[in-house]
Coordinates of C-alpha atoms and ligand atoms in Angstrom, one line a residue:
M1 CA 95.7 75.2 122.9
A2 CA 92.2 75.4 121.7
S3 CA 90.5 78.6 120.9
S4 CA 87.6 79.6 123.0
E5 CA 85.2 79.1 120.1
E6 CA 86.6 75.6 119.6
D7 CA 86.1 75.0 123.3
G8 CA 82.5 76.2 123.0
G9 CA 83.6 79.1 125.3
G10 CA 84.6 82.7 124.8
N11 CA 81.7 84.5 126.2
G12 CA 81.1 86.4 129.3
S13 CA 78.5 89.0 128.5
V14 CA 75.1 89.3 130.4
E15 CA 73.6 87.0 127.8
E16 CA 75.6 84.2 126.4
K17 CA 75.0 82.1 123.3
E18 CA 74.9 78.4 124.0
N19 CA 74.0 76.0 121.2
G20 CA 72.4 78.8 119.3
K21 CA 70.2 79.8 122.3
K22 CA 70.8 82.7 124.6
R23 CA 71.7 81.9 128.2
S24 CA 71.5 84.4 131.0
L25 CA 74.4 84.8 133.3
G26 CA 73.2 84.9 136.9
A27 CA 72.6 88.3 138.5
L28 CA 75.2 87.5 141.2
A29 CA 77.8 86.5 138.6
T30 CA 77.1 89.6 136.5
A31 CA 77.3 91.8 139.5
W32 CA 80.6 90.3 140.6
L33 CA 82.1 90.6 137.1
I34 CA 81.1 94.2 136.9
F35 CA 82.7 94.9 140.3
Y36 CA 85.8 93.0 139.3
N37 CA 86.2 94.7 136.0
V38 CA 85.5 98.2 137.4
A39 CA 88.1 97.6 140.1
M40 CA 90.6 96.4 137.6
T41 CA 90.0 99.3 135.2
A42 CA 90.4 101.7 138.2
G43 CA 93.6 99.9 139.4
W44 CA 95.3 100.0 136.1
L45 CA 94.2 103.6 135.5
V46 CA 95.7 104.6 138.9
L47 CA 98.9 102.8 137.8
G48 CA 99.0 104.6 134.5
I49 CA 98.4 108.0 136.0
A50 CA 101.1 107.3 138.7
M51 CA 103.6 106.4 135.9
V52 CA 102.9 109.6 133.9
R53 CA 103.1 111.8 137.0
F54 CA 106.4 110.1 138.0
Y55 CA 107.9 110.7 134.6
I56 CA 106.7 114.3 134.4
Q57 CA 108.0 115.1 137.9
K58 CA 111.4 113.3 137.8
G59 CA 112.1 113.4 134.1
T60 CA 113.6 109.9 134.2
H61 CA 112.3 106.3 134.2
R62 CA 114.8 105.4 137.0
G63 CA 112.9 104.6 140.2
L64 CA 109.6 104.3 138.3
F65 CA 109.1 100.6 139.0
R66 CA 109.9 101.1 142.7
S67 CA 107.3 103.8 143.0
V68 CA 104.5 101.9 141.3
Q69 CA 105.3 98.4 142.4
K70 CA 102.8 98.0 145.2
T71 CA 99.8 98.9 142.9
L72 CA 101.2 96.7 140.1
K73 CA 101.7 93.7 142.4
F74 CA 98.2 94.0 143.9
F75 CA 96.3 94.3 140.6
Q76 CA 98.4 91.8 138.6
T77 CA 98.1 89.3 141.4
F78 CA 94.3 89.9 141.7
A79 CA 94.1 88.9 138.0
L80 CA 94.6 85.3 139.2
L81 CA 90.8 85.4 139.7
E82 CA 90.5 85.4 136.0
V83 CA 91.6 81.8 135.9
V84 CA 89.0 81.1 138.7
H85 CA 86.3 82.8 136.6
C86 CA 87.1 80.5 133.7
A87 CA 87.4 77.4 135.9
V88 CA 83.9 78.0 137.5
G89 CA 82.4 78.9 134.2
I90 CA 81.2 82.4 134.7
V91 CA 83.5 83.5 131.9
R92 CA 83.6 80.9 129.2
T93 CA 87.2 81.5 128.0
S94 CA 89.8 78.7 127.9
V95 CA 91.4 78.1 131.3
L96 CA 94.6 77.2 129.5
V97 CA 94.8 80.4 127.5
T98 CA 94.0 82.5 130.5
G99 CA 96.3 80.5 132.7
V100 CA 99.3 80.9 130.4
Q101 CA 98.7 84.7 130.1
V102 CA 98.2 85.3 133.9
S103 CA 101.0 83.0 135.1
S104 CA 103.5 84.6 132.8
R105 CA 102.6 88.0 134.1
I106 CA 102.7 86.9 137.8
F107 CA 106.1 85.3 137.1
M108 CA 107.4 88.6 135.6
V109 CA 106.2 90.6 138.5
W110 CA 107.2 88.4 141.5
F111 CA 110.0 86.2 140.3
I112 CA 111.8 88.7 138.1
A113 CA 111.0 92.4 138.7
H114 CA 110.3 92.1 142.4
S115 CA 113.1 89.6 143.2
I116 CA 115.9 91.1 141.2
K117 CA 116.2 94.8 142.2
Q118 CA 119.2 95.3 139.9
I119 CA 117.0 95.1 136.8
Q120 CA 114.2 97.3 138.0
N121 CA 115.6 100.4 136.1
E122 CA 116.0 98.6 132.8
E123 CA 114.1 100.3 129.9
S124 CA 112.5 97.0 129.1
V125 CA 110.7 97.0 132.4
I126 CA 109.1 100.3 131.5
L127 CA 108.3 98.9 128.1
F128 CA 106.2 96.0 129.5
L129 CA 104.7 98.2 132.2
V130 CA 103.4 100.7 129.7
V131 CA 102.2 98.0 127.4
W132 CA 100.4 96.1 130.1
T133 CA 98.8 99.3 131.4
V134 CA 97.4 100.4 128.1
T135 CA 96.2 96.8 127.4
E136 CA 94.5 96.3 130.7
I137 CA 92.7 99.7 130.8
T138 CA 91.3 98.9 127.4
R139 CA 90.5 95.3 128.2
Y140 CA 88.8 95.8 131.5
S141 CA 86.8 98.8 130.4
F142 CA 85.7 96.7 127.3
Y143 CA 84.4 93.9 129.6
T144 CA 82.7 96.4 131.9
F145 CA 80.8 98.2 129.1
N146 CA 80.0 94.9 127.5
L147 CA 78.5 93.6 130.7
L148 CA 76.4 96.8 130.9
N149 CA 75.3 96.4 127.3
H150 CA 76.7 99.9 126.4
L151 CA 79.9 99.2 124.6
P152 CA 81.3 102.2 122.7
Y153 CA 82.7 101.2 119.3
F154 CA 86.1 102.8 119.9
I155 CA 86.7 100.6 123.0
K156 CA 85.7 97.5 121.1
W157 CA 87.9 98.6 118.2
A158 CA 90.8 99.4 120.6
R159 CA 90.4 96.0 122.4
Y160 CA 90.7 94.1 119.2
N161 CA 93.3 96.2 117.4
F162 CA 95.8 97.5 120.0
F163 CA 97.0 94.0 120.8
I164 CA 98.4 93.6 117.2
I165 CA 101.3 95.9 118.2
L166 CA 101.1 95.7 122.0
Y167 CA 101.4 92.0 122.3
P168 CA 104.8 91.7 120.5
A169 CA 106.0 94.9 122.2
G170 CA 105.0 93.4 125.7
V171 CA 106.7 90.1 124.8
A172 CA 109.9 92.0 123.8
G173 CA 109.9 94.0 127.1
E174 CA 109.4 90.7 129.1
L175 CA 112.1 88.8 127.2
L176 CA 114.6 91.6 127.3
T177 CA 114.0 92.0 131.1
I178 CA 114.6 88.2 131.7
Y179 CA 117.7 88.4 129.5
A180 CA 119.0 91.4 131.6
A181 CA 118.5 89.3 134.7
L182 CA 120.5 86.3 133.6
P183 CA 124.0 87.6 134.6
Y184 CA 122.8 88.5 138.1
V185 CA 121.0 85.1 138.5
K186 CA 124.1 83.3 137.3
K187 CA 126.5 85.2 139.6
T188 CA 124.4 84.9 142.8
G189 CA 122.8 81.4 142.2
M190 CA 119.5 82.8 143.5
F191 CA 116.6 80.4 143.8
S192 CA 118.9 77.6 142.9
L193 CA 119.5 74.4 144.8
R194 CA 122.9 72.8 144.4
L195 CA 124.0 69.2 145.2
P196 CA 124.7 67.8 147.6
N197 CA 121.7 68.7 149.8
K198 CA 119.4 66.7 152.0
Y199 CA 116.6 66.5 149.3
N200 CA 119.1 65.2 146.7
V201 CA 117.5 67.5 144.2
S202 CA 119.2 70.2 142.1
F203 CA 117.6 73.2 140.5
D204 CA 119.3 76.0 138.6
Y205 CA 117.2 79.2 138.2
Y206 CA 119.5 80.4 135.5
Y207 CA 118.7 77.5 133.2
F208 CA 115.1 77.7 134.3
L209 CA 115.0 81.3 133.0
I210 CA 116.5 80.2 129.7
I211 CA 113.8 77.5 129.4
V212 CA 111.1 80.1 130.2
M213 CA 112.5 82.4 127.4
F214 CA 112.4 79.5 124.9
S215 CA 108.8 78.6 126.0
Y216 CA 107.6 81.9 124.6
I217 CA 108.3 80.5 121.1
P218 CA 105.5 77.9 121.2
L219 CA 103.2 79.7 123.7
F220 CA 103.1 83.3 122.5
P221 CA 101.8 82.5 119.0
Q222 CA 99.0 80.5 120.5
L223 CA 97.9 83.6 122.5
Y224 CA 98.4 85.9 119.6
F225 CA 96.4 83.7 117.1
H226 CA 93.7 83.3 119.8
M227 CA 93.3 87.0 119.9
L228 CA 93.3 87.2 116.1
R229 CA 90.5 84.7 116.0
Q230 CA 88.6 86.7 118.6
R231 CA 89.2 89.8 116.5
R232 CA 87.7 88.2 113.4
K233 CA 84.7 87.0 115.4
V234 CA 84.0 90.2 117.2
L235 CA 84.9 92.9 114.6
H236 CA 84.0 91.0 111.4
G237 CA 81.3 88.7 112.7
E238 CA 83.1 85.5 111.5
V239 CA 81.6 82.3 112.8
I240 CA 84.1 79.6 113.6
V241 CA 82.5 76.3 112.9
E242 CA 83.3 73.5 115.4
K243 CA 84.7 70.3 114.0
D244 CA 82.7 67.1 114.6
D245 CA 85.6 65.1 116.0
Ligands
LIG27 C1 105.8 79.7 135.6 C2 106.4 80.4 134.5 C3 105.4 80.6 133.4 C4 106.1 81.2 132.2 C5 105.3 81.0 131.0 C6 106.1 81.6 129.9 C7 105.4 81.6 128.5 C8 104.7 82.9 128.3 C9 104.2 83.0 126.9 C10 103.1 84.0 126.9 C11 103.5 85.4 126.7 C12 102.5 86.4 127.2 C13 103.1 87.7 127.2 C14 102.1 88.8 127.7 O1 102.2 89.0 129.1 C15 102.4 90.1 127.1 C16 101.2 91.0 127.1 O2 100.2 90.8 127.7 S1 101.5 92.3 126.2 C17 100.0 93.2 126.2 C18 99.0 92.7 125.1 N1 98.2 91.6 125.6 C19 96.9 91.4 125.2 O3 96.3 92.2 124.5 C20 96.3 90.2 125.8 C21 95.7 90.5 127.1 N2 95.1 89.3 127.6 C22 93.9 88.8 127.2 O4 93.2 89.4 126.4 C23 93.4 87.6 127.8 O5 94.1 87.4 129.0 C24 93.3 86.4 126.9 C25 93.1 85.2 127.8 C26 94.6 86.2 126.2 C27 92.2 86.5 125.9 O6 91.0 86.8 126.5 P1 89.6 86.1 126.1 O7 89.7 84.8 125.4 O8 88.7 86.2 127.3 O9 89.2 87.1 124.9 P2 88.1 88.1 124.9 O10 88.5 89.4 125.5 O11 87.7 88.3 123.4 O12 86.9 87.6 125.7 C28 86.1 86.5 125.3 C29 84.7 86.6 126.0 O13 84.9 86.4 127.4 C30 84.4 87.5 128.1 N3 85.2 87.8 129.2 C31 86.5 87.5 129.4 N4 87.0 88.0 130.6 C32 85.9 88.6 131.1 C33 85.8 89.4 132.3 N5 86.8 89.6 133.2 N6 84.6 89.9 132.5 C34 83.5 89.8 131.7 N7 83.6 89.1 130.6 C35 84.8 88.5 130.3 C36 84.5 88.6 127.0 O14 83.6 89.7 127.3 C37 84.1 87.9 125.8 O15 82.7 87.7 125.8 P3 81.9 88.0 124.4 O16 82.2 87.0 123.5 O17 80.5 88.0 124.9 O18 82.2 89.4 124.0

């Protein structure tokens, strides 16, 4: 998975550097991105406030996922547009990096937390929810202020430092949640297709989940090192020289 610098990408501000020159992002694209990022910041803020209020009022995490799930599903699914942004080139980040990040989140929301009610009260669900919320409030406000050319340093700092802890914590929450789902999936055979059937195809969701868990081993470091490279570039001004080949 190439880094965005290696792709020649990794830029979505009003003015983009291209081959050493500055390139203006169209007014329409900029306006859309500002709208998108403001909406996403607001959405994740609403989610964060709802979680804090729930915990203060009820004094427990039980029922928290259920109470915030509509907002979570809406805004996390809306993030599919990020892959579109990369694909159409208004945000020059790698489609692959963004695709892995967004699809793993969509998978967690719809095919794990939504589909398996029995695991919704696990502490690990709250762990990834809190981690995602802090990450996304920081990330979308970073993009918004960056597009407006008024980026406070502490937001930039938070964007490129919080992930050092939050990424492994989020991954731990996600993996523990999938792990907690395994016995239920095995017992019920959900989303599985057994032979014989008219399609002559068999699929076992239980083993699929185990493969997904193992796929974190090669994929997560790629995302983490991508962010470390972004951090070096943005906070320390390091230029990553493209290879000729
Ligand atoms: C079907 C089953 C699939 C199962 C797959 C299983 C494998 C899963 C392995 C992966 C595990 C992931 C786990 C994960 O979910 C856990 C967490 O998220 S924990 C929380 C911590 N996470 C993070 O901090 C990362 C959050 N995500 C991201 O940051 C991005 O999604 C990522 C693509 C990883 C990196 O983003 P990007 O490359 O864009 O980096 P930058 O933020 O530095 O941006 C680069 C430039 O692009 C501009 N940009 C990007 N997006 C926008 C936007 N929306 N609006 C405007 N501009 C944008 C940005 O400003 C930068 O421009 P510039 O260089 O000018 O500053």
